[in-house]
């Protein structure tokens, strides 16, 4: 499905076993440690439910993530449910090195893909085209910008990815999150706090799980009601609102594949592909009404969040 997804870390060892070795936190000479971002999710996306890459980083500098994009209309007799560009990856960053008071530099020491980039496979009637990790591709230096970095001193190419292309349209002067910038490819990630997972004993029903998500959504909507917000601020918060529901949608989808009979999952997959196509059309139509204006990302993300929230509640019925 077309969205930004973060997957669990998977490291493949000998004899096909899956394991993970936890090393000590990797810290720069001054002030920055991967432990500082271990509770964050990094996102690189176009917004409004199109393609996206999600990335999490652990205290020892290892990372994991997923990229995918879906084209429901690209189909054939052998893959009637459309085409998906996808990759799941894991890797290791080098020790971060201080560049200045708000920037640290690292390299990708190693990156591994669960499926060989460039290969294809048909799964559940969908053509999977396996790719590299968009956002980390062609990487040389990976720059980390600490929260509070002066926006005016960050590259315009980075700011354009994270909602700060035009500094005259925002009251912010500092980066409100930790940023990640693939300098060579000029590709930038924003970050936000990971939603706390529902632990065993904490939530006894899907209703409690959805209530937690709804509470987080309510906080974001309250922010949108602040009169002092710039349009860039509103665009960014609307994007966070969409990603909140999109994360829950992907979490549900992963669990449904584990609990539903194959026949039911096949039917639901067809339904999901159709829903994705309808959602994309509705988001595009909403954006077209203000095409080219500064409100377009806000309108598109708001519509995407609305539709995704509704879809989450539809899928929740399968857990009841």
PDB file of C-alpha atoms in Angstrom:
ATOM      1  CA  UNK A   1       0.000   0.000   0.000  1.00  0.00           C
ATOM      2  CA  UNK A   2       1.269   3.474  -0.747  1.00  0.00           C
ATOM      3  CA  UNK A   3       2.591   4.935   2.448  1.00  0.00           C
ATOM      4  CA  UNK A   4       5.454   5.539   4.701  1.00  0.00           C
ATOM      5  CA  UNK A   5       6.242   2.459   6.791  1.00  0.00           C
ATOM      6  CA  UNK A   6       8.837   1.635   9.418  1.00  0.00           C
ATOM      7  CA  UNK A   7       9.592  -2.066   9.832  1.00  0.00           C
ATOM      8  CA  UNK A   8      11.271  -4.034  12.586  1.00  0.00           C
ATOM      9  CA  UNK A   9      15.034  -4.445  12.416  1.00  0.00           C
ATOM     10  CA  UNK A  10      16.078  -7.663  10.704  1.00  0.00           C
ATOM     11  CA  UNK A  11      19.672  -8.864  10.458  1.00  0.00           C
ATOM     12  CA  UNK A  12      20.296 -12.137   8.649  1.00  0.00           C
ATOM     13  CA  UNK A  13      22.937 -14.447  10.063  1.00  0.00           C
ATOM     14  CA  UNK A  14      24.321 -17.821   9.110  1.00  0.00           C
ATOM     15  CA  UNK A  15      21.991 -20.742   8.468  1.00  0.00           C
ATOM     16  CA  UNK A  16      19.082 -18.391   7.769  1.00  0.00           C
ATOM     17  CA  UNK A  17      18.690 -17.410  11.411  1.00  0.00           C
ATOM     18  CA  UNK A  18      17.645 -13.887  12.364  1.00  0.00           C
ATOM     19  CA  UNK A  19      19.658 -12.127  15.025  1.00  0.00           C
ATOM     20  CA  UNK A  20      20.741  -8.731  16.256  1.00  0.00           C
ATOM     21  CA  UNK A  21      23.814  -7.775  18.215  1.00  0.00           C
ATOM     22  CA  UNK A  22      23.438  -4.658  20.355  1.00  0.00           C
ATOM     23  CA  UNK A  23      26.591  -2.583  20.558  1.00  0.00           C
ATOM     24  CA  UNK A  24      27.352   0.378  22.778  1.00  0.00           C
ATOM     25  CA  UNK A  25      25.784   3.714  21.807  1.00  0.00           C
ATOM     26  CA  UNK A  26      27.853   5.547  19.192  1.00  0.00           C
ATOM     27  CA  UNK A  27      28.547   9.131  20.232  1.00  0.00           C
ATOM     28  CA  UNK A  28      30.360  12.024  18.597  1.00  0.00           C
ATOM     29  CA  UNK A  29      33.154  13.858  20.356  1.00  0.00           C
ATOM     30  CA  UNK A  30      30.738  16.515  21.593  1.00  0.00           C
ATOM     31  CA  UNK A  31      27.041  16.678  22.164  1.00  0.00           C
ATOM     32  CA  UNK A  32      25.437  14.238  19.724  1.00  0.00           C
ATOM     33  CA  UNK A  33      24.731  10.553  20.145  1.00  0.00           C
ATOM     34  CA  UNK A  34      22.609   8.130  18.150  1.00  0.00           C
ATOM     35  CA  UNK A  35      20.936   7.478  21.484  1.00  0.00           C
ATOM     36  CA  UNK A  36      19.534  11.004  21.118  1.00  0.00           C
ATOM     37  CA  UNK A  37      17.495   9.914  18.095  1.00  0.00           C
ATOM     38  CA  UNK A  38      16.663   6.339  19.071  1.00  0.00           C
ATOM     39  CA  UNK A  39      13.110   7.366  20.013  1.00  0.00           C
ATOM     40  CA  UNK A  40      12.511   9.173  16.718  1.00  0.00           C
ATOM     41  CA  UNK A  41      11.132   8.203  13.334  1.00  0.00           C
ATOM     42  CA  UNK A  42      12.690   9.907  10.323  1.00  0.00           C
ATOM     43  CA  UNK A  43      10.452  10.519   7.320  1.00  0.00           C
ATOM     44  CA  UNK A  44      11.298  11.391   3.712  1.00  0.00           C
ATOM     45  CA  UNK A  45       8.193  11.825   1.589  1.00  0.00           C
ATOM     46  CA  UNK A  46       6.208  13.877  -0.859  1.00  0.00           C
ATOM     47  CA  UNK A  47       3.369  14.149   1.654  1.00  0.00           C
ATOM     48  CA  UNK A  48      -0.323  13.337   1.195  1.00  0.00           C
ATOM     49  CA  UNK A  49       0.159   9.604   0.963  1.00  0.00           C
ATOM     50  CA  UNK A  50       2.365   9.342  -2.087  1.00  0.00           C
ATOM     51  CA  UNK A  51       5.795   7.667  -1.956  1.00  0.00           C
ATOM     52  CA  UNK A  52       7.735   7.693   1.282  1.00  0.00           C
ATOM     53  CA  UNK A  53      10.718   6.341   3.199  1.00  0.00           C
ATOM     54  CA  UNK A  54      10.682   5.687   6.934  1.00  0.00           C
ATOM     55  CA  UNK A  55      13.860   5.256   8.964  1.00  0.00           C
ATOM     56  CA  UNK A  56      14.671   4.472  12.589  1.00  0.00           C
ATOM     57  CA  UNK A  57      18.158   4.627  14.110  1.00  0.00           C
ATOM     58  CA  UNK A  58      19.328   2.721  17.180  1.00  0.00           C
ATOM     59  CA  UNK A  59      21.737   3.880  19.874  1.00  0.00           C
ATOM     60  CA  UNK A  60      24.572   1.814  18.353  1.00  0.00           C
ATOM     61  CA  UNK A  61      24.186   3.480  14.936  1.00  0.00           C
ATOM     62  CA  UNK A  62      22.389   0.584  13.263  1.00  0.00           C
ATOM     63  CA  UNK A  63      19.281   1.532  11.326  1.00  0.00           C
ATOM     64  CA  UNK A  64      16.293  -0.013   9.595  1.00  0.00           C
ATOM     65  CA  UNK A  65      13.566   1.193   7.302  1.00  0.00           C
ATOM     66  CA  UNK A  66      11.289   0.798   4.366  1.00  0.00           C
ATOM     67  CA  UNK A  67      10.538   2.636   1.146  1.00  0.00           C
ATOM     68  CA  UNK A  68       7.586   2.129  -1.090  1.00  0.00           C
ATOM     69  CA  UNK A  69       5.364   3.708  -3.644  1.00  0.00           C
ATOM     70  CA  UNK A  70       2.274   2.191  -5.239  1.00  0.00           C
ATOM     71  CA  UNK A  71       0.810   2.675  -8.694  1.00  0.00           C
ATOM     72  CA  UNK A  72      -2.560   0.951  -8.514  1.00  0.00           C
ATOM     73  CA  UNK A  73      -3.234   1.699 -12.183  1.00  0.00           C
ATOM     74  CA  UNK A  74      -0.115  -0.078 -13.477  1.00  0.00           C
ATOM     75  CA  UNK A  75      -1.468  -3.591 -13.819  1.00  0.00           C
ATOM     76  CA  UNK A  76      -1.565  -6.558 -16.144  1.00  0.00           C
ATOM     77  CA  UNK A  77      -3.207  -9.959 -16.319  1.00  0.00           C
ATOM     78  CA  UNK A  78      -0.491 -11.484 -14.131  1.00  0.00           C
ATOM     79  CA  UNK A  79      -0.616  -8.639 -11.570  1.00  0.00           C
ATOM     80  CA  UNK A  80      -4.212  -7.324 -11.605  1.00  0.00           C
ATOM     81  CA  UNK A  81      -3.827  -5.502  -8.269  1.00  0.00           C
ATOM     82  CA  UNK A  82      -1.257  -2.981  -9.469  1.00  0.00           C
ATOM     83  CA  UNK A  83       2.444  -2.292  -9.035  1.00  0.00           C
ATOM     84  CA  UNK A  84       4.443  -1.428  -5.949  1.00  0.00           C
ATOM     85  CA  UNK A  85       8.008  -0.128  -5.700  1.00  0.00           C
ATOM     86  CA  UNK A  86       9.383  -1.300  -2.394  1.00  0.00           C
ATOM     87  CA  UNK A  87      12.431  -2.107  -0.298  1.00  0.00           C
ATOM     88  CA  UNK A  88      13.111  -3.124   3.288  1.00  0.00           C
ATOM     89  CA  UNK A  89      16.625  -2.367   4.455  1.00  0.00           C
ATOM     90  CA  UNK A  90      18.977  -2.417   7.434  1.00  0.00           C
ATOM     91  CA  UNK A  91      22.394  -0.881   7.894  1.00  0.00           C
ATOM     92  CA  UNK A  92      25.026   0.832  10.031  1.00  0.00           C
ATOM     93  CA  UNK A  93      26.130   4.465  10.264  1.00  0.00           C
ATOM     94  CA  UNK A  94      29.712   5.411  11.096  1.00  0.00           C
ATOM     95  CA  UNK A  95      30.539   7.370  14.223  1.00  0.00           C
ATOM     96  CA  UNK A  96      29.171  10.929  13.911  1.00  0.00           C
ATOM     97  CA  UNK A  97      31.717  13.737  13.619  1.00  0.00           C
ATOM     98  CA  UNK A  98      31.006  17.316  14.665  1.00  0.00           C
ATOM     99  CA  UNK A  99      30.928  19.819  11.802  1.00  0.00           C
ATOM    100  CA  UNK A 100      29.670  22.833  13.748  1.00  0.00           C
ATOM    101  CA  UNK A 101      27.479  23.564  16.762  1.00  0.00           C
ATOM    102  CA  UNK A 102      24.353  22.209  15.075  1.00  0.00           C
ATOM    103  CA  UNK A 103      25.636  19.760  12.423  1.00  0.00           C
ATOM    104  CA  UNK A 104      27.177  16.296  12.662  1.00  0.00           C
ATOM    105  CA  UNK A 105      28.401  14.198   9.757  1.00  0.00           C
ATOM    106  CA  UNK A 106      28.383  10.427   9.250  1.00  0.00           C
ATOM    107  CA  UNK A 107      28.547   7.912   6.433  1.00  0.00           C
ATOM    108  CA  UNK A 108      26.648   4.747   5.665  1.00  0.00           C
ATOM    109  CA  UNK A 109      29.120   2.046   6.633  1.00  0.00           C
ATOM    110  CA  UNK A 110      26.874  -0.751   5.430  1.00  0.00           C
ATOM    111  CA  UNK A 111      23.393  -1.173   3.979  1.00  0.00           C
ATOM    112  CA  UNK A 112      21.618  -4.439   3.207  1.00  0.00           C
ATOM    113  CA  UNK A 113      18.383  -5.078   1.345  1.00  0.00           C
ATOM    114  CA  UNK A 114      16.000  -7.910   2.069  1.00  0.00           C
ATOM    115  CA  UNK A 115      15.378  -8.189  -1.695  1.00  0.00           C
ATOM    116  CA  UNK A 116      17.934  -7.466  -4.412  1.00  0.00           C
ATOM    117  CA  UNK A 117      17.276  -4.030  -5.962  1.00  0.00           C
ATOM    118  CA  UNK A 118      16.152  -4.308  -9.571  1.00  0.00           C
ATOM    119  CA  UNK A 119      14.402  -7.654  -9.143  1.00  0.00           C
ATOM    120  CA  UNK A 120      10.640  -8.169  -9.399  1.00  0.00           C
ATOM    121  CA  UNK A 121       8.135 -10.524  -7.817  1.00  0.00           C
ATOM    122  CA  UNK A 122       4.366 -10.935  -7.962  1.00  0.00           C
ATOM    123  CA  UNK A 123       2.783 -11.205  -4.498  1.00  0.00           C
ATOM    124  CA  UNK A 124      -0.981 -11.352  -3.936  1.00  0.00           C
ATOM    125  CA  UNK A 125      -1.593 -10.116  -7.464  1.00  0.00           C
ATOM    126  CA  UNK A 126       0.711  -7.116  -7.009  1.00  0.00           C
ATOM    127  CA  UNK A 127       3.920  -6.641  -8.983  1.00  0.00           C
ATOM    128  CA  UNK A 128       6.667  -5.777  -6.479  1.00  0.00           C
ATOM    129  CA  UNK A 129       9.589  -3.942  -8.062  1.00  0.00           C
ATOM    130  CA  UNK A 130      12.406  -3.965  -5.500  1.00  0.00           C
ATOM    131  CA  UNK A 131      14.466  -0.808  -5.316  1.00  0.00           C
ATOM    132  CA  UNK A 132      17.117   1.020  -3.323  1.00  0.00           C
ATOM    133  CA  UNK A 133      16.269   3.127  -0.279  1.00  0.00           C
ATOM    134  CA  UNK A 134      15.080   6.430  -1.705  1.00  0.00           C
ATOM    135  CA  UNK A 135      16.514   9.188   0.465  1.00  0.00           C
ATOM    136  CA  UNK A 136      19.661   7.229   1.292  1.00  0.00           C
ATOM    137  CA  UNK A 137      20.625   6.528  -2.311  1.00  0.00           C
ATOM    138  CA  UNK A 138      23.898   7.877  -3.726  1.00  0.00           C
ATOM    139  CA  UNK A 139      24.830   8.923  -0.203  1.00  0.00           C
ATOM    140  CA  UNK A 140      28.284  10.253   0.652  1.00  0.00           C
ATOM    141  CA  UNK A 141      27.897  12.446   3.734  1.00  0.00           C
ATOM    142  CA  UNK A 142      24.809  12.087   5.892  1.00  0.00           C
ATOM    143  CA  UNK A 143      24.334  15.291   7.885  1.00  0.00           C
ATOM    144  CA  UNK A 144      22.393  15.368  11.141  1.00  0.00           C
ATOM    145  CA  UNK A 145      20.981  18.766  12.155  1.00  0.00           C
ATOM    146  CA  UNK A 146      20.192  19.018  15.860  1.00  0.00           C
ATOM    147  CA  UNK A 147      16.897  20.379  17.109  1.00  0.00           C
ATOM    148  CA  UNK A 148      17.254  24.156  17.372  1.00  0.00           C
ATOM    149  CA  UNK A 149      19.579  24.507  14.375  1.00  0.00           C
ATOM    150  CA  UNK A 150      19.194  27.984  12.789  1.00  0.00           C
ATOM    151  CA  UNK A 151      16.937  27.551   9.747  1.00  0.00           C
ATOM    152  CA  UNK A 152      18.573  30.381   7.840  1.00  0.00           C
ATOM    153  CA  UNK A 153      21.915  28.557   7.937  1.00  0.00           C
ATOM    154  CA  UNK A 154      20.585  25.224   6.640  1.00  0.00           C
ATOM    155  CA  UNK A 155      20.802  24.405   2.910  1.00  0.00           C
ATOM    156  CA  UNK A 156      17.786  25.550   0.925  1.00  0.00           C
ATOM    157  CA  UNK A 157      17.665  22.106  -0.679  1.00  0.00           C
ATOM    158  CA  UNK A 158      17.197  20.520   2.730  1.00  0.00           C
ATOM    159  CA  UNK A 159      14.626  23.045   3.891  1.00  0.00           C
ATOM    160  CA  UNK A 160      12.541  22.511   0.753  1.00  0.00           C
ATOM    161  CA  UNK A 161      11.922  18.874   1.756  1.00  0.00           C
ATOM    162  CA  UNK A 162      10.804  19.609   5.314  1.00  0.00           C
ATOM    163  CA  UNK A 163       8.470  22.586   4.899  1.00  0.00           C
ATOM    164  CA  UNK A 164      10.853  25.528   5.237  1.00  0.00           C
ATOM    165  CA  UNK A 165      11.623  26.487   1.651  1.00  0.00           C
ATOM    166  CA  UNK A 166      10.391  30.051   2.106  1.00  0.00           C
ATOM    167  CA  UNK A 167      11.477  31.434   5.463  1.00  0.00           C
ATOM    168  CA  UNK A 168       9.333  34.540   4.980  1.00  0.00           C
ATOM    169  CA  UNK A 169       6.225  32.348   5.428  1.00  0.00           C
ATOM    170  CA  UNK A 170       7.081  31.054   8.900  1.00  0.00           C
ATOM    171  CA  UNK A 171       7.627  32.518  12.325  1.00  0.00           C
ATOM    172  CA  UNK A 172      10.092  29.730  13.118  1.00  0.00           C
ATOM    173  CA  UNK A 173      13.776  30.596  13.205  1.00  0.00           C
ATOM    174  CA  UNK A 174      15.021  27.228  14.499  1.00  0.00           C
ATOM    175  CA  UNK A 175      14.549  23.663  13.283  1.00  0.00           C
ATOM    176  CA  UNK A 176      11.890  22.145  15.576  1.00  0.00           C
ATOM    177  CA  UNK A 177      13.101  18.546  15.123  1.00  0.00           C
ATOM    178  CA  UNK A 178      16.282  16.589  14.402  1.00  0.00           C
ATOM    179  CA  UNK A 179      16.946  16.595  10.659  1.00  0.00           C
ATOM    180  CA  UNK A 180      18.807  14.178   8.409  1.00  0.00           C
ATOM    181  CA  UNK A 181      20.205  15.311   5.053  1.00  0.00           C
ATOM    182  CA  UNK A 182      21.676  13.182   2.271  1.00  0.00           C
ATOM    183  CA  UNK A 183      23.994  15.900   1.030  1.00  0.00           C
ATOM    184  CA  UNK A 184      25.038  14.361  -2.302  1.00  0.00           C
ATOM    185  CA  UNK A 185      21.490  13.531  -3.405  1.00  0.00           C
ATOM    186  CA  UNK A 186      20.014  16.649  -1.753  1.00  0.00           C
ATOM    187  CA  UNK A 187      17.334  14.588   0.006  1.00  0.00           C
ATOM    188  CA  UNK A 188      16.060  15.573   3.440  1.00  0.00           C
ATOM    189  CA  UNK A 189      14.281  13.816   6.300  1.00  0.00           C
ATOM    190  CA  UNK A 190      12.257  15.356   9.114  1.00  0.00           C
ATOM    191  CA  UNK A 191      11.676  13.471  12.371  1.00  0.00           C
ATOM    192  CA  UNK A 192       9.060  13.045  15.042  1.00  0.00           C
ATOM    193  CA  UNK A 193       8.562  11.045  18.214  1.00  0.00           C
ATOM    194  CA  UNK A 194       7.595   7.427  17.729  1.00  0.00           C
ATOM    195  CA  UNK A 195       4.159   6.536  18.969  1.00  0.00           C
ATOM    196  CA  UNK A 196       4.469   4.378  22.049  1.00  0.00           C
ATOM    197  CA  UNK A 197       3.691   0.767  21.131  1.00  0.00           C
ATOM    198  CA  UNK A 198       0.762  -0.856  22.794  1.00  0.00           C
ATOM    199  CA  UNK A 199       2.300  -3.314  25.246  1.00  0.00           C
ATOM    200  CA  UNK A 200       0.648  -6.458  26.502  1.00  0.00           C
ATOM    201  CA  UNK A 201      -1.559  -5.551  29.428  1.00  0.00           C
ATOM    202  CA  UNK A 202      -1.723  -1.863  28.488  1.00  0.00           C
ATOM    203  CA  UNK A 203      -4.582  -2.154  26.023  1.00  0.00           C
ATOM    204  CA  UNK A 204      -7.173  -4.879  26.167  1.00  0.00           C
ATOM    205  CA  UNK A 205      -8.956  -3.983  22.942  1.00  0.00           C
ATOM    206  CA  UNK A 206      -8.651  -2.297  19.596  1.00  0.00           C
ATOM    207  CA  UNK A 207     -10.812   0.477  21.053  1.00  0.00           C
ATOM    208  CA  UNK A 208      -8.092   1.415  23.547  1.00  0.00           C
ATOM    209  CA  UNK A 209      -5.469   1.353  20.805  1.00  0.00           C
ATOM    210  CA  UNK A 210      -7.511   3.668  18.607  1.00  0.00           C
ATOM    211  CA  UNK A 211      -8.229   5.939  21.549  1.00  0.00           C
ATOM    212  CA  UNK A 212      -4.488   6.506  22.012  1.00  0.00           C
ATOM    213  CA  UNK A 213      -4.103   7.416  18.344  1.00  0.00           C
ATOM    214  CA  UNK A 214      -7.156   9.684  18.511  1.00  0.00           C
ATOM    215  CA  UNK A 215      -5.686  11.524  21.506  1.00  0.00           C
ATOM    216  CA  UNK A 216      -2.473  12.200  19.582  1.00  0.00           C
ATOM    217  CA  UNK A 217      -4.520  13.371  16.598  1.00  0.00           C
ATOM    218  CA  UNK A 218      -6.498  15.710  18.861  1.00  0.00           C
ATOM    219  CA  UNK A 219      -3.277  17.362  20.046  1.00  0.00           C
ATOM    220  CA  UNK A 220      -2.257  18.013  16.434  1.00  0.00           C
ATOM    221  CA  UNK A 221      -5.682  19.416  15.561  1.00  0.00           C
ATOM    222  CA  UNK A 222      -5.493  21.753  18.552  1.00  0.00           C
ATOM    223  CA  UNK A 223      -2.178  23.031  17.216  1.00  0.00           C
ATOM    224  CA  UNK A 224      -3.827  23.728  13.864  1.00  0.00           C
ATOM    225  CA  UNK A 225      -6.355  25.985  15.609  1.00  0.00           C
ATOM    226  CA  UNK A 226      -3.678  28.367  16.851  1.00  0.00           C
ATOM    227  CA  UNK A 227      -4.159  31.735  15.168  1.00  0.00           C
ATOM    228  CA  UNK A 228      -0.450  32.555  15.065  1.00  0.00           C
ATOM    229  CA  UNK A 229       0.476  29.646  12.784  1.00  0.00           C
ATOM    230  CA  UNK A 230       2.022  30.379   9.407  1.00  0.00           C
ATOM    231  CA  UNK A 231       0.915  28.436   6.348  1.00  0.00           C
ATOM    232  CA  UNK A 232       4.158  26.436   6.414  1.00  0.00           C
ATOM    233  CA  UNK A 233       3.444  25.515  10.044  1.00  0.00           C
ATOM    234  CA  UNK A 234      -0.055  24.377   9.113  1.00  0.00           C
ATOM    235  CA  UNK A 235       1.265  22.352   6.184  1.00  0.00           C
ATOM    236  CA  UNK A 236       3.769  20.561   8.409  1.00  0.00           C
ATOM    237  CA  UNK A 237       1.261  19.761  11.172  1.00  0.00           C
ATOM    238  CA  UNK A 238      -1.274  18.469   8.630  1.00  0.00           C
ATOM    239  CA  UNK A 239       1.451  16.191   7.263  1.00  0.00           C
ATOM    240  CA  UNK A 240       2.144  14.870  10.793  1.00  0.00           C
ATOM    241  CA  UNK A 241      -1.577  14.214  11.250  1.00  0.00           C
ATOM    242  CA  UNK A 242      -1.728  12.184   8.054  1.00  0.00           C
ATOM    243  CA  UNK A 243       1.405  10.217   8.960  1.00  0.00           C
ATOM    244  CA  UNK A 244      -0.043   9.409  12.398  1.00  0.00           C
ATOM    245  CA  UNK A 245      -3.053   7.648  10.849  1.00  0.00           C
ATOM    246  CA  UNK A 246      -0.943   6.180   8.053  1.00  0.00           C
ATOM    247  CA  UNK A 247       1.362   4.554  10.616  1.00  0.00           C
ATOM    248  CA  UNK A 248      -1.640   2.987  12.331  1.00  0.00           C
ATOM    249  CA  UNK A 249      -3.017   1.792   8.995  1.00  0.00           C
ATOM    250  CA  UNK A 250       0.249   0.048   8.175  1.00  0.00           C
ATOM    251  CA  UNK A 251       0.475  -1.456  11.657  1.00  0.00           C
ATOM    252  CA  UNK A 252      -3.010  -2.893  11.283  1.00  0.00           C
ATOM    253  CA  UNK A 253      -2.275  -4.204   7.823  1.00  0.00           C
ATOM    254  CA  UNK A 254       0.799  -6.092   9.015  1.00  0.00           C
ATOM    255  CA  UNK A 255      -1.188  -7.727  11.814  1.00  0.00           C
ATOM    256  CA  UNK A 256      -4.123  -8.590   9.570  1.00  0.00           C
ATOM    257  CA  UNK A 257      -1.823 -10.606   7.319  1.00  0.00           C
ATOM    258  CA  UNK A 258      -0.956 -12.726  10.340  1.00  0.00           C
ATOM    259  CA  UNK A 259      -4.477 -13.410  11.579  1.00  0.00           C
ATOM    260  CA  UNK A 260      -6.807 -13.533   8.563  1.00  0.00           C
ATOM    261  CA  UNK A 261      -7.423 -16.601   6.376  1.00  0.00           C
ATOM    262  CA  UNK A 262      -5.709 -16.456   2.974  1.00  0.00           C
ATOM    263  CA  UNK A 263      -9.005 -16.130   1.106  1.00  0.00           C
ATOM    264  CA  UNK A 264     -10.159 -13.235   3.284  1.00  0.00           C
ATOM    265  CA  UNK A 265      -6.778 -11.498   2.989  1.00  0.00           C
ATOM    266  CA  UNK A 266      -6.829 -11.864  -0.781  1.00  0.00           C
ATOM    267  CA  UNK A 267     -10.252 -10.239  -0.962  1.00  0.00           C
ATOM    268  CA  UNK A 268      -9.165  -7.507   1.451  1.00  0.00           C
ATOM    269  CA  UNK A 269      -6.041  -6.834  -0.628  1.00  0.00           C
ATOM    270  CA  UNK A 270      -8.193  -6.216  -3.708  1.00  0.00           C
ATOM    271  CA  UNK A 271     -10.334  -3.879  -1.640  1.00  0.00           C
ATOM    272  CA  UNK A 272      -7.262  -2.066  -0.307  1.00  0.00           C
ATOM    273  CA  UNK A 273      -5.813  -1.501  -3.783  1.00  0.00           C
ATOM    274  CA  UNK A 274      -9.136  -0.016  -4.885  1.00  0.00           C
ATOM    275  CA  UNK A 275      -9.224   2.176  -1.769  1.00  0.00           C
ATOM    276  CA  UNK A 276      -5.695   3.464  -2.425  1.00  0.00           C
ATOM    277  CA  UNK A 277      -6.686   4.461  -5.957  1.00  0.00           C
ATOM    278  CA  UNK A 278      -9.817   6.228  -4.707  1.00  0.00           C
ATOM    279  CA  UNK A 279      -7.857   7.994  -1.953  1.00  0.00           C
ATOM    280  CA  UNK A 280      -5.232   9.252  -4.380  1.00  0.00           C
ATOM    281  CA  UNK A 281      -7.907  10.570  -6.728  1.00  0.00           C
ATOM    282  CA  UNK A 282      -9.697  12.342  -3.882  1.00  0.00           C
ATOM    283  CA  UNK A 283      -6.471  13.887  -2.561  1.00  0.00           C
ATOM    284  CA  UNK A 284      -5.494  15.065  -6.058  1.00  0.00           C
ATOM    285  CA  UNK A 285      -8.938  16.566  -6.595  1.00  0.00           C
ATOM    286  CA  UNK A 286      -8.784  18.413  -3.273  1.00  0.00           C
ATOM    287  CA  UNK A 287      -5.334  19.773  -4.074  1.00  0.00           C
ATOM    288  CA  UNK A 288      -6.384  20.831  -7.563  1.00  0.00           C
ATOM    289  CA  UNK A 289      -8.787  23.375  -6.064  1.00  0.00           C
ATOM    290  CA  UNK A 290      -5.826  25.355  -4.720  1.00  0.00           C
ATOM    291  CA  UNK A 291      -3.195  24.111  -7.184  1.00  0.00           C
ATOM    292  CA  UNK A 292       0.075  25.981  -7.018  1.00  0.00           C
ATOM    293  CA  UNK A 293      -0.837  27.869  -3.872  1.00  0.00           C
ATOM    294  CA  UNK A 294       0.843  27.651  -0.490  1.00  0.00           C
ATOM    295  CA  UNK A 295      -2.269  25.914   0.901  1.00  0.00           C
ATOM    296  CA  UNK A 296      -2.046  22.925  -1.461  1.00  0.00           C
ATOM    297  CA  UNK A 297       0.051  20.679   0.858  1.00  0.00           C
ATOM    298  CA  UNK A 298      -2.280  21.504   3.761  1.00  0.00           C
ATOM    299  CA  UNK A 299      -5.423  20.688   1.786  1.00  0.00           C
ATOM    300  CA  UNK A 300      -3.955  17.448   0.408  1.00  0.00           C
ATOM    301  CA  UNK A 301      -2.631  16.212   3.742  1.00  0.00           C
ATOM    302  CA  UNK A 302      -5.867  17.101   5.514  1.00  0.00           C
ATOM    303  CA  UNK A 303      -7.890  15.115   2.979  1.00  0.00           C
ATOM    304  CA  UNK A 304      -5.416  12.191   3.143  1.00  0.00           C
ATOM    305  CA  UNK A 305      -5.601  12.160   6.959  1.00  0.00           C
ATOM    306  CA  UNK A 306      -9.411  12.218   6.891  1.00  0.00           C
ATOM    307  CA  UNK A 307      -9.645   9.308   4.453  1.00  0.00           C
ATOM    308  CA  UNK A 308      -6.931   7.271   6.169  1.00  0.00           C
ATOM    309  CA  UNK A 309      -8.524   7.718   9.586  1.00  0.00           C
ATOM    310  CA  UNK A 310     -11.810   6.427   8.175  1.00  0.00           C
ATOM    311  CA  UNK A 311     -10.034   3.446   6.611  1.00  0.00           C
ATOM    312  CA  UNK A 312      -8.322   2.631   9.932  1.00  0.00           C
ATOM    313  CA  UNK A 313     -11.715   2.386  11.606  1.00  0.00           C
ATOM    314  CA  UNK A 314     -12.966   0.127   8.803  1.00  0.00           C
ATOM    315  CA  UNK A 315     -10.018  -2.249   9.215  1.00  0.00           C
ATOM    316  CA  UNK A 316     -10.453  -2.188  12.992  1.00  0.00           C
ATOM    317  CA  UNK A 317     -13.635  -4.234  12.540  1.00  0.00           C
ATOM    318  CA  UNK A 318     -11.488  -7.265  11.670  1.00  0.00           C
ATOM    319  CA  UNK A 319      -9.971  -7.169  15.187  1.00  0.00           C
ATOM    320  CA  UNK A 320     -13.301  -7.130  16.987  1.00  0.00           C
TER     321      UNK A 320
END
